[in-house]
CSV table of C-alpha atoms in Angstrom, one decimal:
chain,number,residue,atom,x,y,z
A,38,MET,CA,18.0,-6.0,21.3
A,39,GLY,CA,17.8,-2.3,22.1
A,40,PHE,CA,18.2,1.1,20.5
A,41,THR,CA,19.4,4.5,21.7
A,42,PRO,CA,17.7,7.5,20.1
A,43,HIS,CA,19.8,10.4,18.8
A,44,VAL,CA,18.0,13.5,17.7
A,45,ILE,CA,19.1,14.9,14.3
A,46,LEU,CA,16.2,17.5,13.9
A,47,ASP,CA,13.7,18.6,16.4
A,48,ASN,CA,10.4,20.5,15.9
A,49,TRP,CA,10.7,20.0,12.1
A,50,ASP,CA,7.1,20.7,11.2
A,51,GLY,CA,5.3,18.0,9.3
A,52,ALA,CA,8.3,15.5,9.0
A,53,ARG,CA,6.8,12.9,6.6
A,54,SER,CA,9.4,10.6,5.0
A,55,ILE,CA,13.0,9.5,5.2
A,56,ASP,CA,15.2,7.2,3.2
A,57,VAL,CA,18.7,6.0,3.9
A,58,ALA,CA,21.6,5.3,1.5
A,59,ASP,CA,25.3,6.3,0.9
A,60,ILE,CA,24.5,9.5,-1.0
A,61,ASP,CA,28.1,10.8,-1.2
A,62,GLY,CA,29.9,7.5,-1.7
A,63,ASP,CA,32.1,7.8,1.4
A,64,GLY,CA,31.0,4.5,3.0
A,65,ASP,CA,28.9,6.2,5.7
A,66,HIS,CA,25.1,6.0,5.6
A,67,ASP,CA,23.4,9.2,4.7
A,68,ALA,CA,19.7,10.1,4.6
A,69,ALA,CA,17.2,12.2,2.7
A,70,ALA,CA,14.0,13.5,4.3
A,71,VAL,CA,11.1,15.8,3.7
A,72,ALA,CA,8.7,17.9,5.9
A,73,GLN,CA,5.3,18.7,4.6
A,74,PHE,CA,4.6,21.9,6.6
A,75,ALA,CA,8.1,23.2,6.6
A,76,ASP,CA,8.1,22.7,2.8
A,77,GLN,CA,11.7,21.4,3.0
A,78,LEU,CA,13.8,18.7,1.3
A,79,ILE,CA,17.1,17.9,3.1
A,80,TRP,CA,19.9,15.4,3.0
A,81,ILE,CA,21.7,14.4,6.1
A,82,ARG,CA,25.4,13.7,5.6
A,83,GLY,CA,26.7,10.8,7.8
A,84,ASN,CA,30.3,11.4,8.9
A,85,GLY,CA,31.0,8.4,11.1
A,86,THR,CA,30.0,10.4,14.3
A,87,LEU,CA,26.8,11.0,16.2
A,88,ASN,CA,26.7,14.5,14.7
A,89,PRO,CA,25.7,14.3,11.1
A,90,VAL,CA,25.5,17.4,8.9
A,91,VAL,CA,22.1,18.6,7.7
A,92,VAL,CA,22.1,20.1,4.2
A,93,VAL,CA,19.0,21.9,2.9
A,94,ILE,CA,18.3,21.1,-0.8
A,95,ALA,CA,15.0,23.0,-1.1
A,96,SER,CA,13.3,25.2,1.4
A,97,ASN,CA,10.2,26.1,-0.6
A,98,TYR,CA,9.0,22.7,-1.9
A,99,ASP,CA,5.3,23.1,-1.1
A,100,GLY,CA,3.9,20.2,0.8
A,101,ALA,CA,7.0,18.0,0.5
A,102,ARG,CA,5.5,14.5,1.2
A,103,ASP,CA,7.8,11.7,0.1
A,104,VAL,CA,11.4,11.0,-0.9
A,105,VAL,CA,13.3,8.0,-2.3
A,106,ILE,CA,17.0,7.6,-2.8
A,107,GLU,CA,18.0,5.8,-6.0
A,108,ASP,CA,20.5,6.1,-8.9
A,109,VAL,CA,18.0,7.3,-11.5
A,110,ASP,CA,20.5,8.1,-14.3
A,111,GLY,CA,22.9,5.2,-13.8
A,112,ASP,CA,26.0,7.2,-13.1
A,113,ASN,CA,26.7,5.6,-9.7
A,114,ASP,CA,25.7,8.7,-7.8
A,115,MET,CA,22.6,8.4,-5.7
A,116,ASP,CA,19.8,10.7,-6.8
A,117,LEU,CA,16.5,11.6,-5.2
A,118,VAL,CA,12.9,11.3,-6.3
A,119,THR,CA,10.2,13.3,-4.5
A,120,ALA,CA,6.5,13.9,-4.2
A,121,ALA,CA,5.0,17.2,-3.0
A,122,CYS,CA,1.2,17.3,-2.3
A,123,ASP,CA,0.7,21.1,-2.3
A,124,ALA,CA,2.9,21.6,-5.4
A,125,ASN,CA,1.1,18.6,-7.1
A,126,ASP,CA,4.6,17.6,-8.1
A,127,ILE,CA,6.8,14.6,-8.9
A,128,SER,CA,10.5,15.5,-9.4
A,129,TRP,CA,13.8,13.9,-9.5
A,130,TRP,CA,17.0,15.6,-8.2
A,131,ARG,CA,20.2,14.7,-10.0
A,132,ASN,CA,23.3,14.3,-7.8
A,133,ASN,CA,26.0,16.1,-9.8
A,134,GLY,CA,28.7,14.1,-8.1
A,135,ASN,CA,29.6,16.7,-5.5
A,136,GLU,CA,26.3,16.3,-3.5
A,137,VAL,CA,24.8,19.3,-5.3
A,138,PHE,CA,21.4,18.4,-6.6
A,139,THR,CA,19.7,19.7,-9.8
A,140,ARG,CA,15.9,19.4,-9.9
A,141,PHE,CA,14.0,18.0,-12.9
A,142,VAL,CA,10.2,18.2,-12.8
A,143,ILE,CA,8.6,15.1,-14.0
A,144,ASP,CA,5.0,16.0,-13.4
A,145,ASN,CA,3.6,19.2,-11.9
A,146,ASN,CA,-0.1,18.3,-12.4
A,147,PHE,CA,-0.3,15.2,-10.2
A,148,VAL,CA,-2.9,16.6,-7.8
A,149,GLY,CA,-2.2,15.8,-4.2
A,150,ALA,CA,1.0,13.8,-4.9
A,151,ARG,CA,1.3,11.5,-1.9
A,152,SER,CA,3.9,8.8,-2.5
A,153,VAL,CA,6.6,7.7,-5.0
A,154,GLU,CA,8.6,4.5,-5.5
A,155,VAL,CA,11.5,3.9,-7.9
A,156,VAL,CA,11.7,0.6,-9.7
A,157,ASP,CA,12.5,-0.8,-13.2
A,158,VAL,CA,8.8,-1.4,-14.1
A,159,ASP,CA,9.4,-2.5,-17.7
A,160,GLY,CA,12.6,-4.5,-17.1
A,161,ASP,CA,14.7,-2.5,-19.6
A,162,GLY,CA,17.5,-1.6,-17.1
A,163,ASP,CA,16.3,2.0,-16.6
A,164,MET,CA,14.7,3.1,-13.3
A,165,ASP,CA,11.1,4.1,-13.6
A,166,ILE,CA,8.8,5.8,-11.1
A,167,LEU,CA,5.4,4.9,-9.6
A,168,GLY,CA,3.2,7.6,-8.0
A,169,ALA,CA,0.0,7.9,-6.0
A,170,ALA,CA,-2.0,11.1,-5.8
A,171,PHE,CA,-4.3,11.2,-2.8
A,172,GLU,CA,-6.6,14.2,-3.6
A,173,GLY,CA,-6.4,13.6,-7.3
A,174,GLY,CA,-7.4,9.9,-6.9
A,175,MET,CA,-4.8,8.8,-9.4
A,176,PHE,CA,-2.1,6.1,-9.8
A,177,ALA,CA,0.5,6.5,-12.5
A,178,LYS,CA,3.7,5.1,-13.8
A,179,TYR,CA,6.5,7.2,-15.4
A,180,ILE,CA,8.6,5.2,-17.8
A,181,ASN,CA,12.2,6.3,-18.2
A,182,ASN,CA,13.2,6.3,-21.9
A,183,GLY,CA,16.9,5.8,-21.1
A,184,SER,CA,17.9,9.5,-21.0
A,185,GLU,CA,15.9,10.4,-17.9
A,186,VAL,CA,12.9,11.7,-19.9
A,187,PHE,CA,9.8,10.2,-18.3
A,188,THR,CA,6.5,9.4,-20.0
A,189,ARG,CA,3.4,9.2,-17.8
A,190,THR,CA,0.8,6.4,-18.1
A,191,VAL,CA,-2.2,6.7,-15.9
A,192,LEU,CA,-2.9,3.3,-14.3
A,193,ALA,CA,-6.2,4.3,-12.5
A,194,GLU,CA,-8.3,7.4,-12.0
A,195,ASP,CA,-11.2,8.3,-9.6
A,196,MET,CA,-9.5,6.4,-6.8
A,197,ASP,CA,-10.3,8.9,-4.0
A,198,GLY,CA,-7.5,8.7,-1.4
A,199,ALA,CA,-4.9,6.9,-3.5
A,200,SER,CA,-2.3,6.3,-0.8
A,201,TYR,CA,0.5,4.0,-1.9
A,202,ILE,CA,1.9,2.1,-4.9
A,203,ASN,CA,4.9,-0.2,-5.4
A,204,ALA,CA,5.9,-3.3,-7.3
A,205,ALA,CA,6.9,-6.9,-6.5
A,206,TYR,CA,6.7,-10.4,-7.9
A,207,LEU,CA,3.3,-11.5,-6.6
A,208,ASN,CA,3.0,-14.7,-8.8
A,209,THR,CA,5.3,-17.2,-10.4
A,210,ASP,CA,5.6,-15.7,-13.9
A,211,ASN,CA,8.8,-13.7,-13.2
A,212,VAL,CA,7.1,-10.5,-14.3
A,213,LEU,CA,7.0,-7.6,-12.0
A,214,ASP,CA,3.5,-6.8,-10.7
A,215,ILE,CA,2.2,-3.5,-9.2
A,216,TYR,CA,0.3,-3.4,-6.0
A,217,PHE,CA,-1.5,-0.4,-4.4
A,218,CYS,CA,-4.0,0.8,-1.7
A,219,VAL,CA,-6.7,3.4,-1.6
A,220,ALA,CA,-7.7,4.9,1.7
A,221,GLN,CA,-11.1,6.3,1.0
A,222,GLU,CA,-12.6,3.4,-1.0
A,223,PRO,CA,-11.1,1.4,0.9
A,224,LEU,CA,-9.2,-1.0,-1.4
A,225,VAL,CA,-6.1,-3.1,-1.6
A,226,ALA,CA,-5.4,-4.6,-5.1
A,227,TRP,CA,-2.7,-5.4,-7.6
A,228,TRP,CA,-2.2,-5.4,-11.4
A,229,ASP,CA,-0.6,-8.5,-13.0
A,230,GLY,CA,2.4,-7.3,-14.9
A,231,ALA,CA,2.1,-9.9,-17.6
A,232,THR,CA,-1.7,-9.7,-18.3
A,233,GLN,CA,-2.5,-6.3,-16.8
A,234,GLU,CA,-5.4,-8.0,-15.1
A,235,LEU,CA,-6.6,-6.2,-11.9
A,236,ASN,CA,-6.7,-8.5,-8.9
A,237,TYR,CA,-8.7,-7.7,-5.8
A,238,VAL,CA,-7.2,-8.3,-2.3
A,239,THR,CA,-9.7,-6.7,0.1
A,240,SER,CA,-12.1,-3.7,0.4
A,241,LEU,CA,-13.0,-4.4,4.1
A,242,ILE,CA,-10.1,-2.9,5.9
A,243,PRO,CA,-10.8,0.8,6.7
A,244,PHE,CA,-8.3,3.4,5.6
A,245,PRO,CA,-5.3,1.4,4.3
A,246,ARG,CA,-2.3,3.7,4.4
A,247,GLU,CA,0.8,1.8,3.3
A,248,LEU,CA,1.9,-1.6,2.0
A,249,ASP,CA,5.1,-3.5,1.7
A,250,ALA,CA,5.9,-6.8,0.0
A,251,MET,CA,8.1,-9.6,1.2
A,252,ASP,CA,8.1,-13.4,1.1
A,253,MET,CA,7.0,-14.1,4.6
A,254,ASP,CA,6.4,-17.8,4.3
A,255,ALA,CA,9.4,-18.9,2.1
A,256,ASP,CA,7.2,-20.0,-0.9
A,257,ASP,CA,9.1,-17.9,-3.4
A,258,ARG,CA,6.5,-15.3,-4.0
A,259,ALA,CA,5.9,-12.0,-2.2
A,260,ASP,CA,3.2,-11.6,0.4
A,261,LEU,CA,1.7,-8.2,1.3
A,262,LEU,CA,2.0,-6.3,4.6
A,263,LEU,CA,-0.6,-3.6,5.4
A,264,ALA,CA,-0.8,-0.6,7.8
A,265,ALA,CA,-4.4,0.5,8.2
A,266,ASN,CA,-5.0,3.8,9.9
A,267,GLU,CA,-8.6,3.6,11.1
A,268,ASN,CA,-8.4,-0.1,12.0
A,269,GLN,CA,-5.1,0.5,14.0
A,270,GLU,CA,-3.9,-2.5,12.3
A,271,ILE,CA,-0.6,-4.0,11.1
A,272,SER,CA,-1.2,-7.2,9.2
A,273,TRP,CA,0.4,-9.5,6.7
A,274,TRP,CA,-1.5,-11.2,3.9
A,275,ARG,CA,-0.4,-14.6,2.8
A,276,ASN,CA,-0.3,-14.9,-1.0
A,277,THR,CA,-1.7,-18.2,-2.3
A,278,ASP,CA,-2.9,-19.4,-5.8
A,279,ASN,CA,-6.4,-18.3,-5.1
A,280,ARG,CA,-6.3,-15.2,-2.8
A,281,PHE,CA,-4.6,-13.4,0.0
A,282,TYR,CA,-5.2,-14.5,3.6
A,283,ARG,CA,-5.1,-11.9,6.4
A,284,ASN,CA,-3.0,-12.4,9.5
A,285,VAL,CA,-3.2,-9.6,12.1
A,286,LEU,CA,-0.2,-8.7,14.1
A,287,THR,CA,-1.9,-5.9,16.0
A,288,SER,CA,-5.2,-4.0,16.0
A,289,THR,CA,-4.1,-1.5,18.7
A,290,LEU,CA,-1.5,0.6,16.9
A,291,THR,CA,-3.1,4.1,16.9
A,292,GLN,CA,-3.0,5.8,13.5
A,293,ALA,CA,-1.0,2.9,12.0
A,294,SER,CA,0.5,4.4,8.8
A,295,VAL,CA,3.9,2.8,8.2
A,296,VAL,CA,4.9,-0.9,7.7
A,297,HIS,CA,8.2,-2.5,6.5
A,298,ALA,CA,9.5,-6.0,6.5
A,299,GLY,CA,13.1,-7.2,6.7
A,300,ASP,CA,15.5,-9.4,8.6
A,301,TYR,CA,16.2,-6.8,11.3
A,302,ASP,CA,17.9,-9.1,13.7
A,303,ASN,CA,20.0,-11.0,11.1
A,304,ASP,CA,18.6,-14.4,12.2
A,305,GLY,CA,17.5,-15.5,8.7
A,306,ASP,CA,13.8,-14.9,8.9
A,307,VAL,CA,11.5,-12.0,8.2
A,308,ASP,CA,10.5,-9.4,10.8
A,309,VAL,CA,8.1,-6.6,10.7
A,310,LEU,CA,8.4,-2.9,11.6
A,311,GLY,CA,5.2,-0.8,12.1
A,312,ALA,CA,4.7,2.8,13.1
A,313,GLY,CA,1.7,4.9,14.2
A,314,GLU,CA,1.0,8.0,16.2
A,315,GLY,CA,3.9,8.3,18.6
A,316,THR,CA,4.7,4.6,18.5
A,317,ILE,CA,7.2,2.4,16.6
A,318,LYS,CA,7.0,-1.4,17.1
A,319,PHE,CA,9.0,-4.5,16.0
A,320,TRP,CA,7.5,-7.9,15.5
A,321,LEU,CA,10.3,-10.4,15.4
A,322,SER,CA,9.5,-13.9,14.1
A,323,SER,CA,11.8,-15.8,16.4
A,324,LEU,CA,10.5,-16.8,19.8
A,325,SER,CA,13.8,-16.1,21.4
A,326,ASP,CA,13.5,-12.4,20.3
A,327,ASN,CA,10.4,-11.5,22.1
A,328,ILE,CA,10.7,-7.8,23.0
A,329,ASP,CA,8.1,-5.5,24.7
A,330,ALA,CA,5.7,-8.5,24.9
A,331,ALA,CA,5.2,-8.2,21.1
A,332,GLU,CA,2.8,-10.6,19.5
A,333,LEU,CA,4.8,-13.1,17.5
A,334,LEU,CA,4.2,-14.2,13.9
A,335,ILE,CA,5.5,-17.7,13.1
A,336,PRO,CA,5.1,-18.4,9.4
A,337,THR,CA,4.5,-22.1,8.4
A,338,PRO,CA,5.4,-23.6,5.1
A,339,ASP,CA,2.7,-24.0,2.5
A,340,ASP,CA,1.1,-27.4,3.0
A,341,GLY,CA,-0.2,-27.6,-0.5
A,342,GLY,CA,-3.6,-26.4,0.6
A,343,ASP,CA,-5.2,-23.0,0.6
A,344,LYS,CA,-5.3,-22.3,4.3
A,345,PRO,CA,-4.0,-19.4,6.3
A,346,ALA,CA,-0.6,-19.7,7.9
A,347,LEU,CA,-0.3,-19.8,11.7
A,348,GLY,CA,-1.4,-16.4,13.1
A,349,HIS,CA,-4.6,-14.7,14.1
A,350,ALA,CA,-7.8,-16.2,12.8
A,351,ILE,CA,-9.2,-14.4,9.7
A,352,VAL,CA,-12.4,-13.5,11.4
A,353,PRO,CA,-13.6,-9.9,11.8
A,354,LEU,CA,-14.6,-8.5,15.1
A,355,ASN,CA,-17.9,-7.1,13.7
A,356,TYR,CA,-20.2,-7.7,10.8
A,357,GLU,CA,-19.0,-5.9,7.7
A,358,LEU,CA,-20.3,-5.2,4.2
A,359,GLY,CA,-17.5,-4.0,1.9
A,360,ALA,CA,-17.6,-1.6,-1.0
A,361,ASN,CA,-18.0,-3.5,-4.3
A,362,TYR,CA,-15.0,-3.4,-6.6
A,363,PRO,CA,-14.7,-2.2,-9.2
A,364,ASN,CA,-17.2,0.5,-9.0
A,365,PRO,CA,-18.4,1.7,-11.5
A,366,PHE,CA,-18.3,-1.7,-13.2
A,367,ASN,CA,-19.2,-3.4,-16.5
A,368,PRO,CA,-20.4,-6.1,-16.2
A,369,LEU,CA,-18.7,-7.9,-13.3
A,370,THR,CA,-18.0,-6.7,-9.8
A,371,GLN,CA,-17.2,-8.3,-6.4
A,372,ILE,CA,-18.8,-7.8,-3.0
A,373,GLN,CA,-17.1,-8.9,0.2
A,374,ILE,CA,-18.8,-9.5,3.5
A,375,GLY,CA,-17.3,-10.2,6.9
A,376,LEU,CA,-18.9,-12.5,9.5
A,377,PRO,CA,-17.7,-12.7,13.1
A,378,GLU,CA,-19.7,-15.9,13.5
A,379,ALA,CA,-21.4,-18.5,11.4
A,380,GLN,CA,-24.7,-17.1,10.2
A,381,ASN,CA,-27.5,-17.4,7.6
A,382,VAL,CA,-26.8,-14.7,5.0
A,383,LYS,CA,-29.0,-13.1,2.4
A,384,LEU,CA,-27.4,-10.8,-0.2
A,385,THR,CA,-29.8,-9.1,-2.6
A,386,VAL,CA,-29.4,-6.6,-5.4
A,387,TYR,CA,-32.2,-4.0,-6.0
A,388,ASP,CA,-32.7,-1.4,-8.7
A,389,ILE,CA,-33.2,2.3,-7.8
A,390,MET,CA,-37.0,1.7,-7.6
A,391,GLY,CA,-36.5,-0.9,-4.9
A,392,ARG,CA,-37.3,-3.9,-7.2
A,393,GLU,CA,-35.2,-7.0,-6.6
A,394,VAL,CA,-33.1,-7.8,-9.6
A,395,ALA,CA,-30.7,-10.6,-8.2
A,396,ARG,CA,-30.3,-12.8,-5.2
A,397,LEU,CA,-26.6,-13.4,-4.8
A,398,ALA,CA,-26.7,-15.4,-1.6
A,399,ASP,CA,-29.3,-17.0,0.6
A,400,GLY,CA,-27.9,-19.7,2.9
A,401,TYR,CA,-25.5,-20.6,5.7
A,402,PHE,CA,-22.0,-19.1,5.8
A,403,THR,CA,-19.1,-19.8,8.1
A,404,ALA,CA,-17.4,-17.1,10.1
A,405,GLY,CA,-14.8,-15.1,8.2
A,406,TYR,CA,-14.6,-13.2,4.9
A,407,HIS,CA,-16.5,-14.2,1.8
A,408,THR,CA,-16.5,-12.7,-1.7
A,409,VAL,CA,-19.5,-12.9,-3.9
A,410,SER,CA,-19.5,-11.9,-7.6
A,411,PHE,CA,-22.3,-10.0,-9.4
A,412,ASP,CA,-22.8,-10.1,-13.2
A,413,GLY,CA,-24.8,-7.2,-14.6
A,414,THR,CA,-24.7,-8.4,-18.2
A,415,ASN,CA,-28.5,-8.5,-18.5
A,416,LEU,CA,-29.2,-5.2,-16.7
A,417,ALA,CA,-29.3,-1.6,-17.9
A,418,SER,CA,-26.8,1.0,-16.8
A,419,GLY,CA,-27.7,2.8,-13.6
A,420,VAL,CA,-27.5,2.8,-9.8
A,421,TYR,CA,-28.2,-0.3,-7.9
A,422,LEU,CA,-28.3,-1.2,-4.2
A,423,TYR,CA,-27.0,-4.3,-2.6
A,424,ARG,CA,-28.2,-5.3,0.8
A,425,VAL,CA,-27.0,-8.0,3.2
A,426,GLU,CA,-28.9,-9.5,6.0
A,427,ALA,CA,-27.1,-11.7,8.5
A,428,GLY,CA,-28.8,-12.4,11.8
A,429,ASN,CA,-29.6,-8.9,13.3
A,430,PHE,CA,-27.1,-7.2,11.0
A,431,VAL,CA,-28.5,-5.4,8.0
A,432,ALA,CA,-26.5,-3.0,5.7
A,433,SER,CA,-26.7,-1.8,2.2
A,434,ARG,CA,-24.4,0.1,-0.3
A,435,LYS,CA,-24.8,1.7,-3.8
A,436,MET,CA,-23.0,0.5,-6.9
A,437,VAL,CA,-23.0,1.8,-10.5
A,438,LEU,CA,-23.3,-0.3,-13.6
A,439,MET,CA,-21.9,1.7,-16.5
A,440,LYS,CA,-22.1,0.2,-20.0
């Protein structure tokens, strides 16, 4: 299985995002793309040859960062939805039927707009929009009222480095859920679409950049895939009744920032595509499709237990103390620790004067990741420190109880 590259644009400064669909309805695949530093939005008209036509839609779209192709207005023409970080903008661009696009600004105060996705969040048949604002630290949904007027609802604020947001069916209630990642916290989490409950996945993977959702293990619910920049990691997270289990495909993909899942070789199982600085890799889930000595991921059926599927062990390379989440909190928060080996662990909470106020753990833990809950019901609002001791490893972090 091999690919031959064909250059469409070269030296296009800050090329950031591309999506593919039949924009003009002629049966050939077209594409839309943006370049952050060139401040451009373009579409690329496929014509059945190796020489597609590049059409500039906007040449002064400041900090063009993301683009998605979708029929927003239900007229069977493919429209565009975009994010621009320097313009603090979320817009949709109506395809007028002759591949001329009219821009409609949805939000011009979405500070540092980083990513957008288009999905029917509320199940009413109209396409809504999800957005992540990196510098503004905000996640929002924009609900389409049926006439392409969008109402913004802020899902979360003060999420410094809000990187990515999308939706999938993450449990069995047949209601769409919203999942997201925050680079600076770091944090991967999801909101239950039925209950609006916030569910924690992990805060231990440095600089998560992008997520995807796909049923990797054929259990009829979506698992998560993660590209983590600082960790150089592409991983998939097996979704179980109790939590998500981490399976690392690679920890050597420099500046890992893109991850997608799909059946790329048409053999009936799920493959993974990851991209980083100067590198794009496939991980094919069939042993006969081993290319470039890629590590192989072989999902196993759920055995009824709550164990990780076959893959890399869920054990960190180093000792880790994660940022508590949520933070600030009232009154409950969770703290995650990572142990590369079995160890006696002491986890203690102190007030700002250094007085011990709670002992959350004091005993033997197996190697792997462990989550401990802290209840501040009986404490006053303020800044607290939590400190872990595990062998020679000692670390502490701050958390804020806000009542």
